[in-house]
Tab-separated table of C-alpha atoms in Angstrom:
chain	number	residue	atom	x	y	z
A	13	UNK	CA	15.324	5.282	-28.381
A	14	UNK	CA	11.979	3.468	-28.330
A	15	UNK	CA	11.255	1.586	-31.533
A	16	UNK	CA	8.248	-0.408	-32.699
A	17	UNK	CA	5.056	-0.022	-34.680
A	18	UNK	CA	3.141	3.256	-34.629
A	19	UNK	CA	0.418	2.012	-32.254
A	20	UNK	CA	2.974	0.782	-29.714
A	21	UNK	CA	4.953	4.032	-29.822
A	22	UNK	CA	1.749	6.053	-29.431
A	23	UNK	CA	0.827	3.977	-26.376
A	24	UNK	CA	4.250	4.509	-24.793
A	25	UNK	CA	4.140	8.255	-25.477
A	26	UNK	CA	0.664	8.469	-23.971
A	27	UNK	CA	1.911	6.712	-20.842
A	28	UNK	CA	4.834	9.146	-20.477
A	29	UNK	CA	2.542	12.143	-20.902
A	30	UNK	CA	-0.027	10.981	-18.322
A	31	UNK	CA	2.744	10.105	-15.869
A	32	UNK	CA	4.260	13.594	-16.116
A	33	UNK	CA	0.892	15.360	-15.854
A	34	UNK	CA	0.158	13.464	-12.633
A	35	UNK	CA	3.666	14.034	-11.301
A	36	UNK	CA	3.566	17.802	-11.846
A	37	UNK	CA	-0.070	18.295	-10.877
A	38	UNK	CA	-0.414	21.043	-13.474
A	39	UNK	CA	1.804	21.467	-16.526
A	40	UNK	CA	1.703	23.305	-19.850
A	41	UNK	CA	2.017	21.708	-23.274
A	42	UNK	CA	5.394	23.385	-23.779
A	43	UNK	CA	6.766	22.035	-20.518
A	44	UNK	CA	5.384	18.589	-21.304
A	45	UNK	CA	7.358	18.645	-24.532
A	46	UNK	CA	10.524	19.506	-22.610
A	47	UNK	CA	10.251	16.874	-19.867
A	48	UNK	CA	9.173	14.043	-22.194
A	49	UNK	CA	11.472	15.013	-25.118
A	50	UNK	CA	8.483	14.603	-27.431
A	51	UNK	CA	7.742	17.031	-30.270
A	52	UNK	CA	5.094	19.688	-29.777
A	53	UNK	CA	3.063	18.113	-32.571
A	54	UNK	CA	3.066	14.778	-30.726
A	55	UNK	CA	2.100	16.484	-27.467
A	56	UNK	CA	-0.731	18.390	-29.144
A	57	UNK	CA	-2.165	15.252	-30.749
A	58	UNK	CA	-1.973	13.190	-27.548
A	59	UNK	CA	-3.389	15.973	-25.393
A	60	UNK	CA	-6.305	16.395	-27.794
A	61	UNK	CA	-7.107	12.690	-27.412
A	62	UNK	CA	-6.869	12.810	-23.618
A	63	UNK	CA	-9.119	15.881	-23.462
A	64	UNK	CA	-11.691	14.180	-25.675
A	65	UNK	CA	-11.574	11.104	-23.427
A	66	UNK	CA	-12.165	13.283	-20.377
A	67	UNK	CA	-8.989	12.073	-18.629
A	68	UNK	CA	-7.408	15.523	-18.406
A	69	UNK	CA	-8.728	19.058	-18.082
A	70	UNK	CA	-7.436	22.491	-19.056
A	71	UNK	CA	-7.081	25.399	-16.643
A	72	UNK	CA	-6.212	28.938	-17.683
A	73	UNK	CA	-3.978	30.550	-15.073
A	74	UNK	CA	-4.315	34.188	-14.120
A	75	UNK	CA	-1.109	36.193	-14.456
A	76	UNK	CA	-0.066	39.826	-14.593
A	77	UNK	CA	2.510	39.688	-17.380
A	78	UNK	CA	1.883	40.714	-20.975
A	79	UNK	CA	0.916	37.945	-23.385
A	80	UNK	CA	-1.368	34.977	-23.511
A	81	UNK	CA	-2.530	33.393	-20.277
A	82	UNK	CA	-0.861	29.998	-19.830
A	83	UNK	CA	-3.129	26.986	-20.253
A	84	UNK	CA	-2.273	24.214	-17.824
A	85	UNK	CA	-3.134	20.529	-18.045
A	86	UNK	CA	-4.050	18.325	-15.098
A	87	UNK	CA	-5.565	14.901	-14.554
A	88	UNK	CA	-9.339	14.864	-14.219
A	89	UNK	CA	-9.609	13.187	-10.840
A	90	UNK	CA	-13.404	13.010	-11.126
A	91	UNK	CA	-13.357	10.993	-14.351
A	92	UNK	CA	-13.595	7.734	-12.413
A	93	UNK	CA	-13.078	5.933	-9.124
A	94	UNK	CA	-10.797	3.180	-7.843
A	95	UNK	CA	-11.928	0.620	-5.267
A	96	UNK	CA	-9.466	-0.634	-2.660
A	97	UNK	CA	-10.420	-3.654	-0.547
A	98	UNK	CA	-8.579	-4.982	2.501
A	99	UNK	CA	-9.650	-8.583	3.177
A	100	UNK	CA	-8.589	-9.317	6.742
A	101	UNK	CA	-9.581	-11.744	9.470
A	102	UNK	CA	-12.851	-10.583	11.060
A	103	UNK	CA	-13.452	-7.622	8.747
A	104	UNK	CA	-13.383	-6.373	5.179
A	105	UNK	CA	-12.554	-2.710	4.528
A	106	UNK	CA	-13.748	-0.978	1.353
A	107	UNK	CA	-12.414	2.418	0.273
A	108	UNK	CA	-13.114	4.421	-2.846
A	109	UNK	CA	-10.742	7.028	-4.243
A	110	UNK	CA	-10.848	9.394	-7.184
A	111	UNK	CA	-8.231	9.089	-9.949
A	112	UNK	CA	-5.841	11.265	-7.944
A	113	UNK	CA	-5.891	8.714	-5.153
A	114	UNK	CA	-7.853	10.841	-2.699
A	115	UNK	CA	-10.319	8.842	-0.603
A	116	UNK	CA	-13.962	9.824	-0.998
A	117	UNK	CA	-15.748	7.017	0.817
A	118	UNK	CA	-14.940	4.142	3.142
A	119	UNK	CA	-16.851	1.429	4.945
A	120	UNK	CA	-15.907	-1.537	7.136
A	121	UNK	CA	-17.938	-4.737	7.292
A	122	UNK	CA	-17.387	-6.974	10.293
A	123	UNK	CA	-17.475	-10.689	9.437
A	124	UNK	CA	-17.750	-13.705	11.718
A	125	UNK	CA	-16.943	-16.357	9.133
A	126	UNK	CA	-13.895	-17.714	7.353
A	127	UNK	CA	-15.935	-19.670	4.778
A	128	UNK	CA	-14.801	-18.727	1.282
A	129	UNK	CA	-18.244	-18.893	-0.358
A	130	UNK	CA	-19.742	-16.574	2.273
A	131	UNK	CA	-16.938	-14.021	2.013
A	132	UNK	CA	-17.075	-14.174	-1.787
A	133	UNK	CA	-20.769	-13.217	-1.668
A	134	UNK	CA	-20.029	-10.287	0.672
A	135	UNK	CA	-17.349	-9.040	-1.720
A	136	UNK	CA	-19.628	-9.368	-4.739
A	137	UNK	CA	-22.534	-7.644	-3.005
A	138	UNK	CA	-20.450	-4.648	-1.963
A	139	UNK	CA	-18.601	-4.343	-5.261
A	140	UNK	CA	-21.871	-4.395	-7.200
A	141	UNK	CA	-23.260	-1.808	-4.806
A	142	UNK	CA	-20.325	0.540	-5.436
A	143	UNK	CA	-20.572	-0.050	-9.174
A	144	UNK	CA	-24.247	0.911	-9.148
A	145	UNK	CA	-23.851	3.952	-6.891
A	146	UNK	CA	-20.864	5.567	-8.637
A	147	UNK	CA	-22.073	5.946	-12.190
A	148	UNK	CA	-21.990	9.754	-12.193
A	149	UNK	CA	-18.471	9.880	-13.674
A	150	UNK	CA	-17.424	9.035	-17.214
A	151	UNK	CA	-15.630	5.798	-16.316
A	152	UNK	CA	-17.363	4.772	-13.077
A	153	UNK	CA	-15.358	2.199	-11.104
A	154	UNK	CA	-12.143	1.803	-13.120
A	155	UNK	CA	-10.859	-1.186	-11.164
A	156	UNK	CA	-10.636	-2.895	-7.782
A	157	UNK	CA	-7.510	-4.148	-5.997
A	158	UNK	CA	-7.852	-6.570	-3.092
A	159	UNK	CA	-5.299	-6.800	-0.299
A	160	UNK	CA	-4.581	-10.327	0.918
A	161	UNK	CA	-2.909	-11.069	4.274
A	162	UNK	CA	-1.139	-14.127	2.964
A	163	UNK	CA	0.690	-15.628	-0.003
A	164	UNK	CA	-0.338	-14.500	-3.483
A	165	UNK	CA	1.246	-16.161	-6.512
A	166	UNK	CA	2.393	-14.302	-9.614
A	167	UNK	CA	-0.800	-15.354	-11.401
A	168	UNK	CA	-2.782	-13.694	-8.555
A	169	UNK	CA	-4.078	-16.995	-7.198
A	170	UNK	CA	-4.210	-16.982	-3.387
A	171	UNK	CA	-1.824	-19.694	-2.246
A	172	UNK	CA	-2.389	-19.485	1.501
A	173	UNK	CA	-4.066	-17.205	4.072
A	174	UNK	CA	-3.148	-18.532	7.549
A	175	UNK	CA	-5.901	-16.867	9.588
A	176	UNK	CA	-8.659	-17.719	7.100
A	177	UNK	CA	-7.381	-21.221	6.386
A	178	UNK	CA	-7.602	-20.692	2.613
A	179	UNK	CA	-5.428	-22.665	0.184
A	180	UNK	CA	-5.192	-22.279	-3.602
A	181	UNK	CA	-8.152	-19.925	-3.998
A	182	UNK	CA	-8.765	-18.232	-7.367
A	183	UNK	CA	-10.702	-15.256	-6.003
A	184	UNK	CA	-9.962	-13.081	-9.028
A	185	UNK	CA	-11.515	-15.531	-11.478
A	186	UNK	CA	-14.534	-16.148	-9.230
A	187	UNK	CA	-15.214	-12.409	-9.028
A	188	UNK	CA	-14.788	-11.922	-12.778
A	189	UNK	CA	-17.541	-14.493	-13.392
A	190	UNK	CA	-20.057	-12.238	-11.619
A	191	UNK	CA	-18.856	-8.659	-12.089
A	192	UNK	CA	-17.476	-6.527	-14.926
A	193	UNK	CA	-14.930	-4.595	-12.813
A	194	UNK	CA	-11.235	-5.259	-13.482
A	195	UNK	CA	-9.879	-6.986	-10.351
A	196	UNK	CA	-6.303	-7.258	-9.041
A	197	UNK	CA	-5.154	-9.457	-6.128
A	198	UNK	CA	-2.045	-8.479	-4.167
A	199	UNK	CA	-0.285	-9.154	-0.871
A	200	UNK	CA	-1.020	-6.539	1.805
A	201	UNK	CA	2.638	-5.714	2.550
A	202	UNK	CA	3.296	-5.158	-1.149
A	203	UNK	CA	0.372	-2.746	-1.332
A	204	UNK	CA	1.658	-0.871	1.733
A	205	UNK	CA	5.064	-0.494	0.109
A	206	UNK	CA	3.360	0.662	-3.095
A	207	UNK	CA	1.412	3.312	-1.165
A	208	UNK	CA	4.600	4.574	0.489
A	209	UNK	CA	6.251	4.907	-2.921
A	210	UNK	CA	3.229	6.473	-4.663
A	211	UNK	CA	2.147	8.928	-1.952
A	212	UNK	CA	5.287	9.794	0.019
A	213	UNK	CA	8.616	8.742	-1.479
A	214	UNK	CA	8.388	9.966	-5.059
A	215	UNK	CA	12.119	9.978	-5.742
A	216	UNK	CA	12.714	6.447	-4.480
A	217	UNK	CA	13.079	3.439	-6.768
A	218	UNK	CA	14.179	0.955	-4.083
A	219	UNK	CA	11.948	0.879	-1.008
A	220	UNK	CA	11.179	-1.648	1.724
A	221	UNK	CA	8.080	-1.363	3.909
A	222	UNK	CA	7.773	-3.594	6.979
A	223	UNK	CA	4.214	-3.886	8.308
A	224	UNK	CA	4.152	-4.969	11.951
A	225	UNK	CA	0.470	-5.385	12.818
A	226	UNK	CA	-0.846	-8.976	12.708
A	227	UNK	CA	2.613	-10.328	11.965
A	228	UNK	CA	5.545	-8.954	9.995
A	229	UNK	CA	5.246	-8.576	6.248
A	230	UNK	CA	7.827	-7.001	3.981
A	231	UNK	CA	6.794	-5.178	0.833
A	232	UNK	CA	9.708	-4.702	-1.540
A	233	UNK	CA	9.842	-2.177	-4.361
A	234	UNK	CA	12.897	-2.629	-6.579
A	235	UNK	CA	13.301	-0.270	-9.530
A	236	UNK	CA	9.671	0.790	-9.107
A	237	UNK	CA	8.333	-2.757	-9.313
A	238	UNK	CA	7.605	-5.476	-6.766
A	239	UNK	CA	10.324	-7.965	-5.954
A	240	UNK	CA	8.295	-11.174	-5.856
A	241	UNK	CA	10.725	-14.091	-5.999
A	242	UNK	CA	10.236	-17.262	-8.050
A	243	UNK	CA	6.556	-17.942	-7.305
A	244	UNK	CA	5.580	-14.505	-5.988
A	245	UNK	CA	5.959	-15.353	-2.304
A	246	UNK	CA	8.972	-13.176	-1.462
A	247	UNK	CA	8.621	-10.841	1.501
A	248	UNK	CA	7.621	-13.278	4.245
A	249	UNK	CA	10.364	-11.833	6.429
A	250	UNK	CA	8.296	-12.357	9.563
A	251	UNK	CA	9.177	-16.044	9.400
A	252	UNK	CA	12.908	-15.444	9.352
A	253	UNK	CA	14.320	-17.218	12.416
A	254	UNK	CA	16.121	-14.825	14.766
A	255	UNK	CA	16.049	-16.987	17.935
A	256	UNK	CA	16.981	-20.634	17.235
A	257	UNK	CA	14.596	-23.011	19.033
A	258	UNK	CA	12.646	-19.984	20.270
A	259	UNK	CA	8.905	-19.413	20.569
A	260	UNK	CA	6.710	-21.678	18.427
A	261	UNK	CA	5.156	-20.061	15.350
A	262	UNK	CA	2.033	-21.023	13.407
A	263	UNK	CA	4.204	-21.484	10.317
A	264	UNK	CA	5.714	-24.608	11.917
A	265	UNK	CA	9.087	-23.143	12.850
A	266	UNK	CA	10.380	-21.792	16.147
A	267	UNK	CA	11.902	-18.395	16.871
A	268	UNK	CA	10.372	-16.454	13.949
A	269	UNK	CA	10.920	-12.685	13.834
A	270	UNK	CA	7.217	-11.844	14.130
A	271	UNK	CA	6.934	-13.838	17.355
A	272	UNK	CA	9.250	-11.275	18.973
A	273	UNK	CA	8.766	-7.966	17.164
A	274	UNK	CA	5.223	-7.750	15.761
A	275	UNK	CA	2.402	-5.817	17.399
A	276	UNK	CA	0.373	-9.025	17.656
A	277	UNK	CA	3.089	-10.609	19.815
A	278	UNK	CA	3.024	-7.597	22.158
A	279	UNK	CA	-0.772	-7.600	22.362
A	280	UNK	CA	-0.818	-11.343	22.986
A	281	UNK	CA	1.680	-11.085	25.840
A	282	UNK	CA	0.042	-8.088	27.519
A	283	UNK	CA	-3.503	-9.464	27.181
A	284	UNK	CA	-2.441	-12.574	29.073
A	285	UNK	CA	-0.242	-10.762	31.588
A	286	UNK	CA	-2.769	-8.022	32.368
A	287	UNK	CA	-5.792	-10.338	32.080
A	288	UNK	CA	-7.555	-8.040	29.601
A	289	UNK	CA	-9.562	-9.786	26.895
A	290	UNK	CA	-10.074	-6.895	24.444
A	291	UNK	CA	-6.740	-5.149	24.769
A	292	UNK	CA	-6.533	-1.894	22.780
A	293	UNK	CA	-3.973	0.695	21.751
A	294	UNK	CA	-5.561	2.992	24.346
A	295	UNK	CA	-4.640	0.537	27.108
A	296	UNK	CA	-1.012	0.488	25.979
A	297	UNK	CA	-0.902	4.271	25.547
A	298	UNK	CA	-2.156	4.728	29.113
A	299	UNK	CA	0.460	2.335	30.458
A	300	UNK	CA	3.175	4.170	28.552
A	301	UNK	CA	1.944	7.524	29.895
A	302	UNK	CA	2.013	6.086	33.401
A	303	UNK	CA	5.529	4.740	32.894
A	304	UNK	CA	4.522	1.109	33.472
A	305	UNK	CA	7.896	-0.637	33.846
A	306	UNK	CA	6.728	-3.978	32.487
A	307	UNK	CA	5.255	-2.421	29.352
A	308	UNK	CA	8.292	-0.188	28.834
A	309	UNK	CA	10.613	-3.182	29.166
A	310	UNK	CA	8.506	-5.184	26.700
A	311	UNK	CA	8.658	-2.359	24.157
A	312	UNK	CA	12.431	-2.060	24.561
A	313	UNK	CA	12.813	-5.802	24.052
A	314	UNK	CA	10.577	-5.699	20.976
A	315	UNK	CA	12.612	-2.854	19.491
A	316	UNK	CA	15.799	-4.849	20.118
A	317	UNK	CA	14.468	-7.867	18.194
A	318	UNK	CA	12.990	-5.616	15.515
A	319	UNK	CA	16.417	-4.089	14.976
A	320	UNK	CA	18.012	-7.518	14.508
A	321	UNK	CA	15.629	-8.323	11.671
A	322	UNK	CA	15.966	-4.867	10.109
A	323	UNK	CA	19.745	-5.217	10.131
A	324	UNK	CA	19.343	-8.453	8.139
A	325	UNK	CA	16.910	-6.826	5.681
A	326	UNK	CA	19.202	-3.859	5.109
A	327	UNK	CA	22.223	-6.078	4.497
A	328	UNK	CA	20.303	-8.328	2.098
A	329	UNK	CA	18.535	-5.671	0.016
A	330	UNK	CA	20.460	-2.393	0.480
A	331	UNK	CA	17.280	-0.282	0.212
A	332	UNK	CA	17.231	3.431	-0.447
A	333	UNK	CA	14.319	3.905	1.965
A	334	UNK	CA	13.033	1.601	4.699
A	335	UNK	CA	9.579	2.383	6.148
A	336	UNK	CA	8.171	0.856	9.340
A	337	UNK	CA	4.385	0.683	9.585
A	338	UNK	CA	3.414	0.327	13.247
A	339	UNK	CA	1.034	2.194	15.518
A	340	UNK	CA	3.002	1.152	18.615
A	341	UNK	CA	6.221	2.616	17.223
A	342	UNK	CA	4.373	5.881	16.602
A	343	UNK	CA	3.233	5.827	20.233
A	344	UNK	CA	6.532	4.881	21.875
A	345	UNK	CA	8.862	7.837	22.659
A	346	UNK	CA	12.058	7.978	20.551
A	347	UNK	CA	11.336	4.574	18.991
A	348	UNK	CA	13.009	5.470	15.689
A	349	UNK	CA	16.166	6.778	17.343
A	350	UNK	CA	16.377	3.641	19.488
A	351	UNK	CA	16.142	1.455	16.380
A	352	UNK	CA	18.793	3.469	14.564
A	353	UNK	CA	20.992	3.208	17.636
A	354	UNK	CA	20.857	-0.578	17.373
A	355	UNK	CA	22.025	-0.628	13.741
A	356	UNK	CA	25.768	-0.600	14.378
A	357	UNK	CA	27.128	-2.525	11.400
A	358	UNK	CA	29.455	-0.700	9.024
A	359	UNK	CA	28.090	-3.056	6.354
A	360	UNK	CA	24.543	-1.652	6.588
A	361	UNK	CA	23.699	1.059	4.080
A	362	UNK	CA	20.405	2.888	3.584
A	363	UNK	CA	19.467	6.510	2.972
A	364	UNK	CA	16.355	6.865	5.087
A	365	UNK	CA	14.666	4.935	7.884
A	366	UNK	CA	11.251	6.245	8.900
A	367	UNK	CA	7.974	5.356	10.576
A	368	UNK	CA	5.051	5.483	8.146
A	369	UNK	CA	3.082	8.719	8.112
A	370	UNK	CA	0.207	6.927	6.353
A	371	UNK	CA	-0.192	4.183	8.932
A	372	UNK	CA	-2.902	1.544	8.678
A	373	UNK	CA	-4.424	3.257	5.641
A	374	UNK	CA	-1.327	2.414	3.577
A	375	UNK	CA	-2.632	-0.996	2.537
A	376	UNK	CA	-5.965	0.249	1.202
A	377	UNK	CA	-4.478	3.402	-0.322
A	378	UNK	CA	-1.996	1.167	-2.099
A	379	UNK	CA	-4.898	-0.911	-3.387
A	380	UNK	CA	-6.643	2.179	-4.796
A	381	UNK	CA	-3.385	3.365	-6.365
A	382	UNK	CA	-2.837	-0.049	-7.913
A	383	UNK	CA	-6.236	0.075	-9.643
A	384	UNK	CA	-5.502	3.622	-10.874
A	385	UNK	CA	-2.092	2.612	-12.237
A	386	UNK	CA	-3.583	-0.241	-14.251
A	387	UNK	CA	-6.413	1.922	-15.585
A	388	UNK	CA	-4.129	4.745	-16.708
A	389	UNK	CA	-1.492	2.233	-17.895
A	390	UNK	CA	1.448	4.187	-16.504
A	391	UNK	CA	4.788	2.826	-15.213
A	392	UNK	CA	4.493	4.633	-11.866
A	393	UNK	CA	2.328	7.175	-10.043
A	394	UNK	CA	3.326	10.188	-7.964
A	395	UNK	CA	0.192	11.153	-6.053
A	396	UNK	CA	-0.250	13.790	-3.328
A	397	UNK	CA	-1.016	12.474	0.145
A	398	UNK	CA	-3.836	14.478	1.677
A	399	UNK	CA	-6.008	13.445	4.591
A	400	UNK	CA	-9.084	15.219	3.226
A	401	UNK	CA	-12.642	14.499	4.263
A	402	UNK	CA	-13.625	10.864	4.288
A	403	UNK	CA	-17.164	9.558	4.574
A	404	UNK	CA	-16.968	6.458	6.752
A	405	UNK	CA	-19.917	4.117	7.292
């Protein structure tokens, strides 16, 4: 039983109610009372507040039976917008979603600088632009979450971004000095794992998501929260050594997992071998369609090394669900079955191993969902994943 002062209990009850409304999509007051174990009087009072605040709406369902038409409650997705930002080397992606996590606008800005002050100004300019343009809803921009491809401490200070050369950067505080939007800073792999949990794996409390693009990052959801480690730097699985004295890595070690199993390692090898400067996924897809033996052998080798690392992750964390986020794995025939075939240990236990259906959007969707979660102040979100129409500039 939850105990505490009246204001605290009211806040907790409100959180439970919003969470269940989002989870069910549409639900009646009577059913809300059943699933939350709250009295009908409590439900009525809380619902009245939420309706007045414009966070939920009522819908009267048509039905053919005798009696009153049921009145259903649902979240008002148009009450505000969440801004997700993916800060990556060479580009910054901005996406806006409604409060149901559905993307309504997206733009990508190419950048040719790694200077912090210049990138900070780009972020501020775009965030202010979104804030000014989306004032048609009651709450406007409810928050912004920024994805960082590097180490983020528990206090949200950026400890290190290898490709940008940033160390100990307090981006959150610098943004707050210039803009009134609530800002959250998070590691990109964590946000990808959050998106997988929020949009796809609603019944999963323990989930790992390995992102394989520019390196290998591991987002870890344990009991519906991030597993961060002592300082917040947990999840750098890409720098686990799987080949002693192997290929040199930018981290300073040799034989790191991402040097053998990430997409960047495959692109790097093929770009040099094939003498193609701007190698693309289309190049690799064509080679796979043609049955290029060298490319096929490289993919098989990458899957072998990927499986070694996954075996270690499974044994260490015993996840319920393990998601792999990789465009190349989606392209390569029977990649998932090949990986599963390499996991022979009787010690390894997991319920589901899958390739992400969200793909590269997972990071920025996770960022939008993170801003929504903080705004609504709920313990977890269960949002529908719909492709929808997206305006991209």
